[in-house]
Coordinates of C-alpha atoms and ligand atoms in Angstrom, one line a residue:
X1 CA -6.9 -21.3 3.4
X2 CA -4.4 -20.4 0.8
X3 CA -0.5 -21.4 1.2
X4 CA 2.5 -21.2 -0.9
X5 CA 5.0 -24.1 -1.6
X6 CA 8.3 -22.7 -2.2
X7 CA 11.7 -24.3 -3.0
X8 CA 14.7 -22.1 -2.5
X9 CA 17.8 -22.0 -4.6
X10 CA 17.2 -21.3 -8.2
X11 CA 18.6 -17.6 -9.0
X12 CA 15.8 -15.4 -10.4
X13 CA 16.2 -14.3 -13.9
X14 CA 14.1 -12.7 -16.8
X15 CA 11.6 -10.2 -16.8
X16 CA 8.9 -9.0 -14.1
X17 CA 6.0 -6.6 -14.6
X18 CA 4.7 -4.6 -11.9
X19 CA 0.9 -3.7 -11.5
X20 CA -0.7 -0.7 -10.8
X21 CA 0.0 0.7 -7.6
X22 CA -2.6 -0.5 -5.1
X23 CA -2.2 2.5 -2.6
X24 CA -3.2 5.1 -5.3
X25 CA -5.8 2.9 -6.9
X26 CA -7.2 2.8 -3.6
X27 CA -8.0 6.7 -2.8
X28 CA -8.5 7.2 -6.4
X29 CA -11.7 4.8 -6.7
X30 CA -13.2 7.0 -3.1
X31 CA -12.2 9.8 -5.3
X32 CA -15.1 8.8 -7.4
X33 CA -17.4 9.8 -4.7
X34 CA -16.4 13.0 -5.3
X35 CA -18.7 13.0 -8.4
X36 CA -22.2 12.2 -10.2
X37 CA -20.0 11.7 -13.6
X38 CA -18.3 8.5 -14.3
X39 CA -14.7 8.2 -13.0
X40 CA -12.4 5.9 -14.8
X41 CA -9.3 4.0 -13.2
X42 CA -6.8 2.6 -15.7
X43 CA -4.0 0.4 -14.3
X44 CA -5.8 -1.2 -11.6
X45 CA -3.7 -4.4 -9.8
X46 CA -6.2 -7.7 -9.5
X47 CA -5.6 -7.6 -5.8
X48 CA -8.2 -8.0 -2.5
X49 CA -8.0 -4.6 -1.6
X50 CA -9.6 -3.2 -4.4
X51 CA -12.3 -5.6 -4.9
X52 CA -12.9 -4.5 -0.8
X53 CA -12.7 -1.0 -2.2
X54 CA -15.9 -1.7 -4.6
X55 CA -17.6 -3.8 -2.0
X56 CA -17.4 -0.4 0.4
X57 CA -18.5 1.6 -2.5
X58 CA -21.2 -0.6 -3.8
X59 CA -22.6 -1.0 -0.3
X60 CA -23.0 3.1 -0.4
X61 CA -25.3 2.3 -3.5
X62 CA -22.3 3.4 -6.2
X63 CA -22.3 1.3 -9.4
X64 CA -19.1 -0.2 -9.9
X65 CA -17.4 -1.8 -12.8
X66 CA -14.2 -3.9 -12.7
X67 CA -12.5 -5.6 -15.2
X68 CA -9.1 -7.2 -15.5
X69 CA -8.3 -8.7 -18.7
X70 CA -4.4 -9.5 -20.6
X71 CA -4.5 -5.8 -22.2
X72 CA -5.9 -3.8 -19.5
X73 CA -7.4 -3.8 -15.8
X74 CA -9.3 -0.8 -15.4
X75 CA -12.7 0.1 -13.0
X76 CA -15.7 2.1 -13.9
X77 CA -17.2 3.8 -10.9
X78 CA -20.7 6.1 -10.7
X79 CA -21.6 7.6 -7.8
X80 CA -24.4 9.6 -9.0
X81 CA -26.7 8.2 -6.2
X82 CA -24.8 7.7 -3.1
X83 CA -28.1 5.7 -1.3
X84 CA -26.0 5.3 2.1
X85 CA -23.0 7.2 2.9
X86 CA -21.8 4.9 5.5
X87 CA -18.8 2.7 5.8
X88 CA -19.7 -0.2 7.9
X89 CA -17.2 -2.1 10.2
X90 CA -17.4 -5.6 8.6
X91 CA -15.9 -3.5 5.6
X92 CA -13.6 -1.6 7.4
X93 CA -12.2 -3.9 9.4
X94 CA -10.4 -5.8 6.6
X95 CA -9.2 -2.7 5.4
X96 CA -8.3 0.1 6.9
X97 CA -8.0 2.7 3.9
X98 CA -11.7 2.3 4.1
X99 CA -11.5 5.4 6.3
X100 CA -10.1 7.3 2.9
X101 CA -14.6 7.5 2.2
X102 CA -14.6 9.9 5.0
X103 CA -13.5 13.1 3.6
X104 CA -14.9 12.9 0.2
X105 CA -18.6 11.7 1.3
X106 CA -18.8 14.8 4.1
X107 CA -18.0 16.7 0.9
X108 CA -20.4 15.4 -1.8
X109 CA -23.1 14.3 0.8
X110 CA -22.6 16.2 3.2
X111 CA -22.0 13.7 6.1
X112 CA -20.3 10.2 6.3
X113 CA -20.7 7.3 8.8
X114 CA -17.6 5.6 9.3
X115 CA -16.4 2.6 11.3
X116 CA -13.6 3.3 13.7
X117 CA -10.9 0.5 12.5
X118 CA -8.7 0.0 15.5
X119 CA -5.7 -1.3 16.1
X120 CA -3.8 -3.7 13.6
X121 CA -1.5 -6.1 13.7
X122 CA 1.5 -3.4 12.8
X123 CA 0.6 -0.8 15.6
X124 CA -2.7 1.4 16.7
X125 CA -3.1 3.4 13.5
X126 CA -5.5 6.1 14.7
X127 CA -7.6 8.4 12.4
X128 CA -7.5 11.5 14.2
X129 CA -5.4 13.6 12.2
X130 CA -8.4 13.3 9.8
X131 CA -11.0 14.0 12.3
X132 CA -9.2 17.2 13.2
X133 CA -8.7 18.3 10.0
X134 CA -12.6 17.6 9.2
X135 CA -12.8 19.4 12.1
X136 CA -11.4 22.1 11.8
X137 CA -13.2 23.0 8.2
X138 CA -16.4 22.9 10.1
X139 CA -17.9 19.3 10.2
X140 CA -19.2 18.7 14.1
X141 CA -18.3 15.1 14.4
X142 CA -19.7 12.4 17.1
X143 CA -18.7 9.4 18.1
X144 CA -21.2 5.7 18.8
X145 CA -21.3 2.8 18.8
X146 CA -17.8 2.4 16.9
X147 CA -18.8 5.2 14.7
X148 CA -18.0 8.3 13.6
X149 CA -20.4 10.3 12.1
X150 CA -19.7 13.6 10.3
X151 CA -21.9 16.6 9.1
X152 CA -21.2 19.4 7.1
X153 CA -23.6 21.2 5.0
X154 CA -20.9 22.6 3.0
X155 CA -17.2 22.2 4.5
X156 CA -15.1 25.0 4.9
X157 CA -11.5 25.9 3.3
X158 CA -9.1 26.0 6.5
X159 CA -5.6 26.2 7.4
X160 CA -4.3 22.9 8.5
X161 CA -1.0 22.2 9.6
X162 CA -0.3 18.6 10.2
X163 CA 1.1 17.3 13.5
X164 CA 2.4 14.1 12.0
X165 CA 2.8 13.3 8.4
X166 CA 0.0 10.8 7.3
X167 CA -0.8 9.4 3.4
X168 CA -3.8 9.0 3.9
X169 CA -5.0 11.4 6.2
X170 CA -3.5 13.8 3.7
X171 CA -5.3 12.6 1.3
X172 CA -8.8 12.3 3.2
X173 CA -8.2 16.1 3.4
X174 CA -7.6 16.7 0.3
X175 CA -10.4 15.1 -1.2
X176 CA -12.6 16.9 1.6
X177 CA -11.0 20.3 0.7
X178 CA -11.3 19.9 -3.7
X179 CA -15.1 20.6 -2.3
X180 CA -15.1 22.8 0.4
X181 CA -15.8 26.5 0.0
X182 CA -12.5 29.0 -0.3
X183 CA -9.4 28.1 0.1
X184 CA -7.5 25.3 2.2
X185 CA -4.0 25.5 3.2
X186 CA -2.1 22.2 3.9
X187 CA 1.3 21.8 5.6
X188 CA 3.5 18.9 6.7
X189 CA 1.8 16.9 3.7
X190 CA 2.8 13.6 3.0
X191 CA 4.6 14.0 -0.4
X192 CA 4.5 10.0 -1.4
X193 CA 3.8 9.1 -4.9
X194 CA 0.2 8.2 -4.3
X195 CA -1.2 11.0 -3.0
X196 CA 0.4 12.8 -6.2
X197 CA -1.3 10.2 -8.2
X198 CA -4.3 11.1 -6.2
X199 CA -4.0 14.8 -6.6
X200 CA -3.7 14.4 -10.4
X201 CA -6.4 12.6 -10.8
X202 CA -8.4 15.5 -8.9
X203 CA -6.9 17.6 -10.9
X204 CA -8.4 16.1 -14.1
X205 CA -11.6 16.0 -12.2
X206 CA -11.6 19.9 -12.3
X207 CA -10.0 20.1 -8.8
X208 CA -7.6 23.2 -7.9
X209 CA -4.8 22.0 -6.5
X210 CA -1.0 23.3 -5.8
X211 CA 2.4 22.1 -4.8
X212 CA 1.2 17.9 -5.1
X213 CA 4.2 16.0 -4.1
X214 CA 5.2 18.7 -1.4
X215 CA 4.7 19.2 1.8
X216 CA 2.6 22.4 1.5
X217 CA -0.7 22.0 -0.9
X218 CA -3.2 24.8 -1.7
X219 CA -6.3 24.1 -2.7
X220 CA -9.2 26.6 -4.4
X221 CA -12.4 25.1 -3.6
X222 CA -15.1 24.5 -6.7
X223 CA -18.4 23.8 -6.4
X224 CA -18.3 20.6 -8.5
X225 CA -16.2 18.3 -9.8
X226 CA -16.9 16.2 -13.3
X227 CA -15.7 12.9 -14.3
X228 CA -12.4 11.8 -15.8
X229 CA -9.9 8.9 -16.8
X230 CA -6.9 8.4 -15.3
X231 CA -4.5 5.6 -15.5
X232 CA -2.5 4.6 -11.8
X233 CA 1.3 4.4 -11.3
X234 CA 2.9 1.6 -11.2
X235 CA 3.5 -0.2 -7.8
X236 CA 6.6 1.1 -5.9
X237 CA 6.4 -1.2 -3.5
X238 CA 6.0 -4.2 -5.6
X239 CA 8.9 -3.2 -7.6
X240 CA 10.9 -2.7 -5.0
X241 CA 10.2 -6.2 -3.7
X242 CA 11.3 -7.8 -6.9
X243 CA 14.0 -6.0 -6.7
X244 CA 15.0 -7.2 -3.4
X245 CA 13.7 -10.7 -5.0
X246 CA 16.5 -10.4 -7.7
X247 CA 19.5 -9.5 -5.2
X248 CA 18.4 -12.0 -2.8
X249 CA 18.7 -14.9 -5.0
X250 CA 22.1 -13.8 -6.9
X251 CA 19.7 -13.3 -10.5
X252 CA 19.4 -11.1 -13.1
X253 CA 16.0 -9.6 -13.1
X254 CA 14.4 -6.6 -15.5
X255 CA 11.7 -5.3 -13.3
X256 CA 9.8 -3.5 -16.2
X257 CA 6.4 -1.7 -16.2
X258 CA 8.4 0.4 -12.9
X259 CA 8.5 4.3 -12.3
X260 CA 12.6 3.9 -11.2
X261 CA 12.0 8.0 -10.1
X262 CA 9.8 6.8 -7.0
X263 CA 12.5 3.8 -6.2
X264 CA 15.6 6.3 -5.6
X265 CA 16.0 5.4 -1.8
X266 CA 15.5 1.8 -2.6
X267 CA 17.9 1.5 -5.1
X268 CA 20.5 3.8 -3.2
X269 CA 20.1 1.0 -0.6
X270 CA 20.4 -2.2 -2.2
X271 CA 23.5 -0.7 -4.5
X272 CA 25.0 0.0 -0.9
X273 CA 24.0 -3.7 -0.1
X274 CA 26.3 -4.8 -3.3
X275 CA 23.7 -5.2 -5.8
X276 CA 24.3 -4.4 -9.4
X277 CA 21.4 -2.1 -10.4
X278 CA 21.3 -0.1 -13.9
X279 CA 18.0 2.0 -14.5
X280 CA 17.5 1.1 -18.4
X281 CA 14.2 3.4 -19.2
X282 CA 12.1 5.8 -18.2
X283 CA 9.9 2.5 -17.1
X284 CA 12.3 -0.5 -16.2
X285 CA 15.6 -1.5 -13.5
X286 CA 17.6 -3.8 -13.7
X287 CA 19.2 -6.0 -10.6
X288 CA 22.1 -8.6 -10.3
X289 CA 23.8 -9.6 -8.0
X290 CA 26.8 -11.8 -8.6
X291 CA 29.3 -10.7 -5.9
X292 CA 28.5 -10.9 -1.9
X293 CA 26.2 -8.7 -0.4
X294 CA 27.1 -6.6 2.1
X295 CA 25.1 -5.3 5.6
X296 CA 23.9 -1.8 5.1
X297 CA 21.7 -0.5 7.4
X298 CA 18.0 1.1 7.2
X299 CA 15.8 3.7 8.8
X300 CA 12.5 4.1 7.9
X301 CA 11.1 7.4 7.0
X302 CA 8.4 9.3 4.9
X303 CA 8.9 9.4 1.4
X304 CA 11.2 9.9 -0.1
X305 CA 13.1 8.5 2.7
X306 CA 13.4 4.0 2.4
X307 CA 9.3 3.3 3.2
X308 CA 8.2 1.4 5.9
X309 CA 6.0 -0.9 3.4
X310 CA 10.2 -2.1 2.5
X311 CA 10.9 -2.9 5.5
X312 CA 10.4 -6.7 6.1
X313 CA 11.6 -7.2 2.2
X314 CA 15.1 -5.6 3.6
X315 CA 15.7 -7.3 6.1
X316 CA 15.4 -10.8 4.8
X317 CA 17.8 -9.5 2.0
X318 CA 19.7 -8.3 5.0
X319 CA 19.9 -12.0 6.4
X320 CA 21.8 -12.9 3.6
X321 CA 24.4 -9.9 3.5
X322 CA 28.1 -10.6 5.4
X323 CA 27.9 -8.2 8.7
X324 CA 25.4 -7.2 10.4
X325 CA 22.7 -4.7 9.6
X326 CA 20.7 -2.3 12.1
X327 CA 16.8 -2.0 11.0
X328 CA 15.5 1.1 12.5
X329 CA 11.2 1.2 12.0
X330 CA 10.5 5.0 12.7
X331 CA 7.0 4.9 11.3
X332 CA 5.1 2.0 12.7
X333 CA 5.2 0.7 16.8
X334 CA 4.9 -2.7 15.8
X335 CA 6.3 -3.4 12.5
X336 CA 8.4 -6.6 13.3
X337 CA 6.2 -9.7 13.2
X338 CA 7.9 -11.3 10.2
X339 CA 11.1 -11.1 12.6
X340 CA 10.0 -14.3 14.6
X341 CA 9.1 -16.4 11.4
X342 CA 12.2 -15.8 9.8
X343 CA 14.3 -16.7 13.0
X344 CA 12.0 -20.1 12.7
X345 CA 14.0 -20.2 8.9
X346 CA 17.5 -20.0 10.5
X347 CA 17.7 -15.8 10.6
X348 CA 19.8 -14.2 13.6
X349 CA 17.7 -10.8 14.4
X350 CA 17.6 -9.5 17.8
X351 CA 14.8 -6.9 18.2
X352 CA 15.0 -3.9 20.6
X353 CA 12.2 -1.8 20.8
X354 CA 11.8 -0.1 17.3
X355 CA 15.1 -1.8 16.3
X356 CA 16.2 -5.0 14.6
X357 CA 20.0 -6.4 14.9
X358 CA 20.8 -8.8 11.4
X359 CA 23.1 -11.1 11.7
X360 CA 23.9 -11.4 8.1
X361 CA 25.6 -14.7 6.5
X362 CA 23.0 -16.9 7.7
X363 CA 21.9 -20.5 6.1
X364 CA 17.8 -20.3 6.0
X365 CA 16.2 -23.5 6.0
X366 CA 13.0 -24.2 4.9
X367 CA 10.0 -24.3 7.2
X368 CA 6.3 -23.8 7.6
X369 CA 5.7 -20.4 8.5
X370 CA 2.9 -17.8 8.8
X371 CA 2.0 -15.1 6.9
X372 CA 1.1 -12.0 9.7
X373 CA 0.2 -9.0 7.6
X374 CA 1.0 -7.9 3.8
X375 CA 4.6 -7.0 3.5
X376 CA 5.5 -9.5 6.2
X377 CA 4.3 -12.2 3.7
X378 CA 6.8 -10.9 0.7
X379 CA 9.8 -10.9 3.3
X380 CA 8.7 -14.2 3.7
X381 CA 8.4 -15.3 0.3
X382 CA 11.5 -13.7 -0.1
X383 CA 13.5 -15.7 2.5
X384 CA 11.7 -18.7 1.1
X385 CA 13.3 -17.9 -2.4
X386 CA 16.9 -18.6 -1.3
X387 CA 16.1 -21.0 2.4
X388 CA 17.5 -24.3 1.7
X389 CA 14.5 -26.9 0.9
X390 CA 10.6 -26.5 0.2
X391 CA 8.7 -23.9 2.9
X392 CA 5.1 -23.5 3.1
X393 CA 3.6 -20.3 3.4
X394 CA 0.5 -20.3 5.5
X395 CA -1.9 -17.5 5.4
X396 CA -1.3 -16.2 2.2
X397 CA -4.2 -14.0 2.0
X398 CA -2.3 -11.5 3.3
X399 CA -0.2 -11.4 0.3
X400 CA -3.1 -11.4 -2.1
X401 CA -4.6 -7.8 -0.4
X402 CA -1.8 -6.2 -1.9
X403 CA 0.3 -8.9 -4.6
X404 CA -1.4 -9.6 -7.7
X405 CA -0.5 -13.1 -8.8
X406 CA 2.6 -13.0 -7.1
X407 CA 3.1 -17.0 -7.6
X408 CA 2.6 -16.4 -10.9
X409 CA 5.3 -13.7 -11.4
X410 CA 7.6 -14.7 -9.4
X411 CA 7.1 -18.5 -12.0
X412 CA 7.6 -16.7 -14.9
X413 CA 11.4 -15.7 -13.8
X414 CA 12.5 -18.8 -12.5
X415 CA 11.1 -19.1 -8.9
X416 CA 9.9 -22.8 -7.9
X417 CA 6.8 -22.1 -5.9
X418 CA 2.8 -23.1 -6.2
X419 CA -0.2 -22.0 -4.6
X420 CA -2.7 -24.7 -2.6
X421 CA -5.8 -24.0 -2.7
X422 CA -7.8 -21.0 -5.1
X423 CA -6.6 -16.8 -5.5
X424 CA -9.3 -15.5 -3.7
X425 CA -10.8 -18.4 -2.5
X426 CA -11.1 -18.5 0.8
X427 CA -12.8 -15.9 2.8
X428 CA -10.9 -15.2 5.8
X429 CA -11.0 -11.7 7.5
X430 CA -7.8 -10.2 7.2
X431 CA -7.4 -7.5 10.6
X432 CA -4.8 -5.3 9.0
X433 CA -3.8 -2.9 6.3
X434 CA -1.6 -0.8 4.7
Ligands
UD1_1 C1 -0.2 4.4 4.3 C2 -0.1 3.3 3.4 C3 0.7 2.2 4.1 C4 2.1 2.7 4.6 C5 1.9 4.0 5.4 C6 3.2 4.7 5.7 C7 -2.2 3.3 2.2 C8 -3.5 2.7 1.9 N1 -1.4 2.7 3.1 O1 -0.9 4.0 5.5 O2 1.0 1.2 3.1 O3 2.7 1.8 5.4 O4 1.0 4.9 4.7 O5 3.9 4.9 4.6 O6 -1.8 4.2 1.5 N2 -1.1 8.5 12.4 C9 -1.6 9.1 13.5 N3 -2.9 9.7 13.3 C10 -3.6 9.7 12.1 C11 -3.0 9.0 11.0 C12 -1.7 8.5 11.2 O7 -1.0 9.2 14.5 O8 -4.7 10.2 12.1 C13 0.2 7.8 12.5 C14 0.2 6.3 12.3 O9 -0.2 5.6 13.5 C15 1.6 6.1 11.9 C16 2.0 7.3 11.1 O10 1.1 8.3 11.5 O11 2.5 5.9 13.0 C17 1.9 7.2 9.6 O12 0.7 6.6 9.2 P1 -0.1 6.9 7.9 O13 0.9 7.6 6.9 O14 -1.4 7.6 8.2 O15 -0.3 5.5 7.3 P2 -1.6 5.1 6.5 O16 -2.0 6.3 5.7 O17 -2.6 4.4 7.3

């Protein structure tokens, strides 16, 4: 199993590229399903998830291309034969946007078998807000042996109103309604990023689709789409945890290859934390932070409120800030596991329910701690960055679902810290997602 080495102290400075962003590359490739044309994918991070992504898809007989090279990483997906619309559980259950194959096959194939995922490591994560919005455009759905099974013969526009905001059950639905017949009303939409990503790729597809990036989408059925190319956004979240990487270690970083419109509630927050930030281009940031930080306190919320997936990277810069800063997680029950690793590295965090009391100003020390899910890992390697000696990072797989090369990066601008062992070596079954 995989494990960074990191020794703390050295300020991070240079330039960082960001990849493309994994949670739009990820319902744009079950997009593809939506299609016998090829479907194109520019932009796409070297990361776990998506090589799960083409395992699910190739399993359902789709012919997948993926290649990553120094000018480009880009995927080539066919699904002009879909031999077995089914996601199985061994998939699934390392990754829960598996689940984001549900709409689309009910509308290309007319039904979908689909592993229930359960719970995970940051709280239950149910699907149902799909299912009732399959539902209620006419697929009769079952439930056996772990599986959900879903028929349509030709889905139905409907009016759905969600009853909590969801990304990706918003964009199961939407995928499910680019093919239904008539017209599909969609409030209480998530409005992140991705599922605008998602949307325009539809869109280029020959999908009919309004008011992406709101909260209320309308959607004209068509009867087919046809292929397209489409190059991904870059990763928000991955941008925003360099950015956290460059205030937490007092450097001066350019995080370039960035979209600094999706990073507005980031950046608001680490400028009220004392960082330095100036937004140089349409496509880079940059951080310093030579003064103290200073406690600011979050609360998590849909985009564009400060994401959930920022959480953990906060609060180790939070450790670091003179007061103390209140951590409020409003979208996830159990979105705290990093907390008890980075007391192990010296942190004072008290955690009430869906709260977290930092006790900034304190002196980390190096120590061997574990990796529990994806962004717990970067507010680990994070805390790692500035703790005082050489930590070890156990489980890094976790990181390397949703981090491309993060060692390698994170080199590049003056961070002392090796991987043991082989990127993508090991074959351990990560139980979580996001
Ligand atoms: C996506 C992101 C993840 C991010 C999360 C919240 C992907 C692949 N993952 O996850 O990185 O942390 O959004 O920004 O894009 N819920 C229900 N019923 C449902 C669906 C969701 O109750 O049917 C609840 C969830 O338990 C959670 C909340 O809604 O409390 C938000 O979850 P959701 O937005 O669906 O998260 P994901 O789409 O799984």
């Amino acid at each position: 199993m995989d494990k960074f080495v990191i020794r703390g102290g050295n300020p991070l400075i240079g330039t960082i590229r960001v990849s493309g962003a994994k949670n739009s590359a990820l319902p744009c490739m079950a997009a593809a399903i939506l299609t016998e044309d090829e479907v194109t994918l520019e932009n796409i991070p070297q990361v776990r998830d998506i090589e799960t992504e083409r395992r699910l898809l190739a399993s359902m007989g789709a012919e997948v291309e993926l290649g990553y090279g120094r000018a480009q990483h880009r995927t080539t997906i066919s699904c002009r034969t879909l031999s077995d619309p089914e996601a199985k559980y061994e998939i699934v259950k390392t990754m829960r946007a598996s689940s984001l194959v549900l709409g689309p096959l009910v509308a290309r194939a007319g039904m979908a078998r689909v592993a229930m995922p359960g719970g995970c490591a940051i709280g239950g994560r149910p699907i149902d807000l799909h299912i009732k919005g399959l539902e209620k455009m006419g697929a009769t759905i079952t439930q056996e042996h772990g599986y959900l099974e879903a028929r349509a013969s030709r889905l139905k526009g409907a009016h759905l109103v969600f009853d909590k905001i969801t990304v990706t059950g918003t964009e199961d639905l939407l995928m499910a309604a680019v093919l239904a017949e008539g017209e599909t009303l969609m409030e209480n939409c998530a409005r992140e990023p991705e599922v605008t990503d998602l949307a325009a790729l539809l869109v280029a597809m020959g999908a009919r689709i309004d008011g992406a990036g709101t909260s209320t989408m309308r959607i004209q059925g068509v009867t087919s789409l046809h292929g397209a190319r489409y190059r991904i956004n870059p990763d928000r979240i991955e941008a925003g945890t360099f950015l956290v990487a460059g205030a937490i270690t007092r450097g001066d970083l350019i995080v370039a290859n960035c979209n600094p419109s999706h990073l507005s509630a980031i950046i608001a927050k680490l400028e009220e934390a004392g960082a330095r930030i100036d937004i140089l281009s349409s496509d880079s940031v940059r951080v310093r932070a030579d003064g103290a930080l200073k406690a600011a306190d979050i609360s998590t919320e849909e985009y564009p409120g400060f994401p959930t997936d920022m959480q953990a990277q906060y609060m180790a810069l939070a450790t670091q800030a003179e007061g103390v800063s209140m951590v409020k997680e409003n979208i996830f029950e159990n979105r705290f596991m990093h907390v008890q690793e980075l007391v192990r590295m010296g942190a004072n965090i008290k955690v009430d329910g869906r709260s977290a009391t930092v006790r900034g100003s304190a002196r980390l020390s190096a120590a061997a701690v574990m990796c529990s899910d994806l962004r717990a890992s970067a507010s680990l390697v994070l805390a790692a960055l500035v703790a005082d000696g050489e930590s070890i990072l156990d489980r890094v797989y976790h990181m390397d679902r949703g981090y491309e090369r993060i060692e390698e990066k994170l080199r590049g601008v003056g961070a002392q810290i090796r991987r043991m062992g082989n990127v993508f070596a090991s074959r351990q079954d990560p139980v979580e997602a996001d």
